[in-house]
Coordinates of C-alpha atoms in Angstrom, one line a residue:
X242 CA -13.7 5.3 7.5
X243 CA -12.2 2.6 9.6
X244 CA -8.7 3.1 8.2
X245 CA -6.7 6.2 7.3
X246 CA -5.3 6.9 3.9
X247 CA -1.8 6.4 5.4
X248 CA -2.8 2.9 6.6
X249 CA -4.2 1.9 3.2
X250 CA -1.0 3.2 1.5
X251 CA 1.2 1.3 3.9
X252 CA -0.8 -1.9 3.2
X253 CA -0.2 -1.5 -0.5
X254 CA 3.5 -0.9 -0.2
X255 CA 4.3 -3.3 2.6
X256 CA 1.8 -6.1 1.8
X257 CA 0.4 -6.1 5.3
X258 CA -1.1 -3.9 8.0
X259 CA -1.3 -4.5 11.7
X260 CA -4.3 -2.4 12.8
X261 CA -5.5 -1.4 16.2
X262 CA -8.9 0.0 17.2
X263 CA -11.2 -2.1 15.0
X264 CA -12.3 -3.9 18.1
X265 CA -13.4 -2.0 21.2
X266 CA -11.8 -3.0 24.5
X267 CA -15.1 -4.5 25.6
X268 CA -15.3 -6.7 22.5
X269 CA -11.7 -7.9 22.8
X270 CA -12.0 -8.5 26.5
X271 CA -15.1 -10.7 26.1
X272 CA -13.5 -12.5 23.1
X273 CA -10.4 -13.3 25.2
X274 CA -12.5 -14.6 28.0
X275 CA -14.4 -16.8 25.5
X276 CA -11.1 -18.2 24.2
X277 CA -9.9 -19.1 27.7
X278 CA -13.2 -21.0 28.2
X279 CA -12.9 -22.7 24.8
X280 CA -9.4 -23.8 25.7
X281 CA -10.6 -25.2 29.1
X282 CA -8.1 -23.1 30.9
X283 CA -8.2 -20.8 33.9
X284 CA -6.5 -17.5 33.2
X285 CA -5.5 -17.2 36.8
X286 CA -4.1 -20.8 37.1
X287 CA -0.8 -21.3 35.3
X288 CA -1.0 -25.0 35.8
X289 CA -3.9 -25.2 33.3
X290 CA -2.0 -23.3 30.6
X291 CA -0.1 -26.3 29.2
X292 CA -2.9 -28.8 28.8
X293 CA -4.5 -29.6 25.5
X294 CA -8.3 -29.1 25.6
X295 CA -10.2 -32.4 25.2
X296 CA -12.7 -30.8 22.8
X297 CA -10.0 -29.5 20.3
X298 CA -10.5 -30.6 16.7
X299 CA -6.7 -30.9 16.2
X300 CA -3.5 -30.5 18.0
X301 CA -0.1 -30.1 16.3
X302 CA 2.3 -31.2 19.0
X303 CA 5.4 -30.1 17.2
X304 CA 4.2 -26.5 16.8
X305 CA 2.0 -26.5 19.9
X306 CA -1.0 -25.4 17.8
X307 CA -4.5 -26.0 19.2
X308 CA -7.2 -25.8 16.4
X309 CA -10.9 -25.5 16.7
X310 CA -13.0 -25.3 13.5
X311 CA -16.4 -23.8 13.0
X312 CA -16.8 -22.2 16.4
X313 CA -19.8 -19.8 16.6
X314 CA -19.4 -18.5 20.1
X315 CA -21.2 -15.1 20.1
X316 CA -18.3 -13.3 21.9
X317 CA -15.9 -14.5 19.3
X318 CA -18.2 -13.7 16.4
X319 CA -18.7 -10.2 17.8
X320 CA -15.1 -9.5 16.5
X321 CA -16.7 -9.1 13.0
X322 CA -17.4 -5.5 13.9
X323 CA -18.7 -2.9 11.5
X324 CA -15.3 -1.2 11.6
X325 CA -13.5 -4.5 10.8
X326 CA -15.7 -5.2 7.8
X327 CA -15.3 -1.6 6.7
X328 CA -11.5 -2.0 7.0
X329 CA -11.5 -5.1 4.8
X330 CA -13.6 -3.4 2.2
X331 CA -11.3 -0.4 2.2
X332 CA -8.2 -2.6 1.7
X333 CA -9.9 -4.4 -1.1
X334 CA -11.2 -1.2 -2.8
X335 CA -14.8 -2.4 -2.4
X336 CA -17.8 -0.3 -1.3
X337 CA -18.3 -0.1 2.5
X338 CA -21.1 -2.4 3.4
X339 CA -20.8 -4.6 0.4
X340 CA -19.1 -7.6 2.0
X341 CA -21.0 -10.7 3.4
X342 CA -20.2 -11.4 7.0
X343 CA -18.3 -14.5 8.2
X344 CA -20.2 -17.3 9.9
X345 CA -17.7 -19.0 12.2
X346 CA -14.2 -19.0 13.7
X347 CA -11.1 -21.1 13.2
X348 CA -8.4 -20.9 16.0
X349 CA -4.7 -21.3 15.9
X350 CA -3.8 -21.0 19.6
X351 CA -0.2 -21.6 20.5
X352 CA 1.0 -23.4 23.7
X353 CA 4.5 -23.1 25.1
X354 CA 7.3 -25.2 23.4
X355 CA 10.6 -26.0 25.0
X356 CA 12.8 -25.1 22.1
X357 CA 15.3 -22.5 21.0
X358 CA 13.4 -19.6 19.4
X359 CA 14.4 -18.6 15.9
X360 CA 12.9 -16.7 13.0
X361 CA 10.9 -19.0 10.7
X362 CA 11.3 -19.2 6.9
X363 CA 8.8 -17.2 4.9
X364 CA 5.9 -18.8 3.1
X365 CA 2.6 -17.9 1.5
X366 CA -0.8 -19.2 2.5
X367 CA -2.8 -21.8 0.6
X368 CA 0.1 -24.2 0.1
X369 CA -1.0 -27.7 1.3
X370 CA -0.4 -30.1 -1.5
X371 CA -3.9 -31.7 -1.1
X372 CA -5.4 -28.3 -2.1
X373 CA -3.2 -27.6 -5.1
X374 CA -4.4 -24.0 -5.2
X375 CA -3.6 -22.1 -8.3
X376 CA -1.1 -19.2 -7.8
X377 CA -3.3 -16.9 -9.9
X378 CA -5.7 -15.6 -9.0
X379 CA -5.0 -17.4 -5.7
X380 CA -7.5 -18.7 -3.1
X381 CA -7.9 -15.3 -1.4
X382 CA -7.4 -11.6 -1.9
X383 CA -6.9 -10.7 1.7
X384 CA -6.4 -12.5 5.0
X385 CA -7.0 -11.2 8.5
X386 CA -5.8 -12.7 11.8
X387 CA -7.3 -11.6 15.1
X388 CA -5.0 -11.6 18.2
X389 CA -7.0 -12.1 21.4
X390 CA -4.0 -12.1 23.8
X391 CA -1.2 -9.6 24.0
X392 CA 1.9 -11.0 22.2
X393 CA 5.3 -10.3 23.7
X394 CA 8.6 -11.0 21.9
X395 CA 9.1 -14.8 21.3
X396 CA 5.5 -15.5 22.4
X397 CA 4.2 -16.6 19.0
X398 CA 3.9 -13.4 17.0
X399 CA 3.7 -13.6 13.3
X400 CA 7.0 -12.8 11.4
X401 CA 6.5 -10.6 8.4
X402 CA 8.7 -9.7 5.4
X403 CA 7.7 -6.1 4.3
X404 CA 7.4 -5.7 0.6
X405 CA 7.8 -9.4 0.0
X406 CA 4.6 -9.7 -2.0
X407 CA 6.2 -7.9 -4.9
X408 CA 9.3 -10.1 -5.1
X409 CA 7.2 -13.3 -4.7
X410 CA 4.8 -12.1 -7.4
X411 CA 7.7 -11.4 -9.7
X412 CA 9.0 -14.9 -9.2
X413 CA 5.6 -16.4 -9.8
X414 CA 5.1 -14.4 -13.0
X415 CA 8.6 -15.4 -14.3
X416 CA 7.4 -18.9 -15.1
X417 CA 3.7 -19.3 -14.8
X418 CA 3.8 -22.9 -16.0
X419 CA 6.4 -23.9 -13.3
X420 CA 4.6 -21.9 -10.6
X421 CA 1.0 -22.7 -11.6
X422 CA 0.4 -23.9 -8.1
X423 CA 1.2 -22.2 -4.8
X424 CA 2.6 -25.6 -3.6
X425 CA 5.4 -25.3 -6.2
X426 CA 5.9 -21.6 -5.8
X427 CA 6.5 -22.0 -2.1
X428 CA 9.5 -24.3 -2.7
X429 CA 11.5 -21.5 -4.3
X430 CA 10.6 -18.7 -2.0
X431 CA 13.7 -19.4 0.1
X432 CA 15.8 -18.5 -2.9
X433 CA 14.6 -14.9 -2.8
X434 CA 16.3 -12.1 -0.9
X435 CA 13.4 -10.8 1.0
X436 CA 15.4 -8.9 3.6
X437 CA 15.1 -9.3 7.4
X438 CA 11.8 -10.3 8.9
X439 CA 9.9 -8.3 11.5
X440 CA 8.6 -10.1 14.5
X441 CA 5.2 -8.6 15.1
X442 CA 4.0 -8.2 18.7
X443 CA 0.3 -7.3 18.5
X444 CA -1.8 -6.2 21.4
X445 CA -5.1 -7.9 22.4
X446 CA -7.6 -6.9 19.8
X447 CA -5.2 -6.1 17.0
X448 CA -5.9 -7.4 13.5
X449 CA -3.2 -8.4 11.0
X450 CA -4.2 -8.0 7.3
X451 CA -2.0 -9.3 4.5
X452 CA -2.2 -9.7 0.8
X453 CA -2.1 -12.7 -1.5
X454 CA 1.6 -13.8 -2.1
X455 CA 2.8 -12.0 1.0
X456 CA 5.7 -13.7 2.7
X457 CA 5.1 -14.4 6.4
X458 CA 5.1 -17.3 8.9
X459 CA 4.1 -18.0 12.5
X460 CA 6.8 -18.2 15.2
X461 CA 7.1 -20.4 18.3
X462 CA 5.8 -19.5 21.7
X463 CA 8.5 -20.3 24.2
X464 CA 6.7 -18.7 27.2
X465 CA 4.0 -20.3 29.5
X466 CA 1.0 -18.1 28.6
X467 CA -0.9 -19.4 25.5
X468 CA -1.2 -17.1 22.5
X469 CA -4.7 -16.8 21.2
X470 CA -5.3 -16.1 17.5
X471 CA -8.2 -16.7 15.2
X472 CA -9.5 -16.1 11.7
X473 CA -12.9 -16.4 10.2
X474 CA -14.7 -19.2 8.4
X475 CA -17.7 -19.2 6.1
X476 CA -19.9 -21.9 4.6
X477 CA -21.3 -19.9 1.6
X478 CA -20.7 -21.4 -1.8
X479 CA -18.1 -18.9 -2.8
X480 CA -15.9 -19.3 0.3
X481 CA -16.3 -23.0 0.5
X482 CA -15.3 -23.6 -3.1
X483 CA -12.5 -21.0 -3.1
X484 CA -10.6 -22.3 -0.1
X485 CA -12.2 -25.4 1.5
X486 CA -10.8 -26.2 5.0
X487 CA -12.9 -28.8 6.8
X488 CA -16.4 -30.3 6.6
X489 CA -18.6 -27.6 5.1
X490 CA -16.3 -24.8 6.1
X491 CA -14.0 -22.7 4.0
X492 CA -11.9 -19.7 4.9
X493 CA -13.9 -16.5 4.7
X494 CA -12.7 -15.0 1.5
X495 CA -14.4 -11.7 0.6

């Protein structure tokens, strides 16, 4: 089994799990190297770390996010290890080996921003207005983020609100007509007392899993070294129709 019973219990109670060991050091090292190449940066030359790659599909200047869609580099795709797929199945309560594998990668790499670092506000995924995803059952059951560079404090780690999925679900169920769509639910999440957030600082090769309706948000990277993070895409009919992202790609949604 890829995960322990304690990890599975923690995921159910907290709404998220930051897991190590699902990628070998060799796999994560090669994946990080592939990301440096994709970003057109030299790991040993700091002067290259702030430039936006010419081949990027999108760059959000305010947040410093570099996005590539549908990347199929073999060293990045190798992160879909048997242990990773088994862990997803365990957290979903599905049989090991029953999940279809992802087909591509979507990056959200963070460049340095010259701003004051602060905790972000919590949100849930699937909220863009153009999607108008239904709150129930939601566009996904589980999400997983791969960190391919070590994340120190204030270097762009994800902020998590443990147990927030229960309070957010309670709000959503309190008026299912009002909160039919995640877009509308997200507006009222700031009214909830979700407690203090935790700034996660994953190591290279760590995977963050979280549930539907879990409160989280990315934070700013205020240091020079770029933060590398990715999630998986898929073009199968189920994934594409459940959570379409771009062109023929949707988020991998097992």
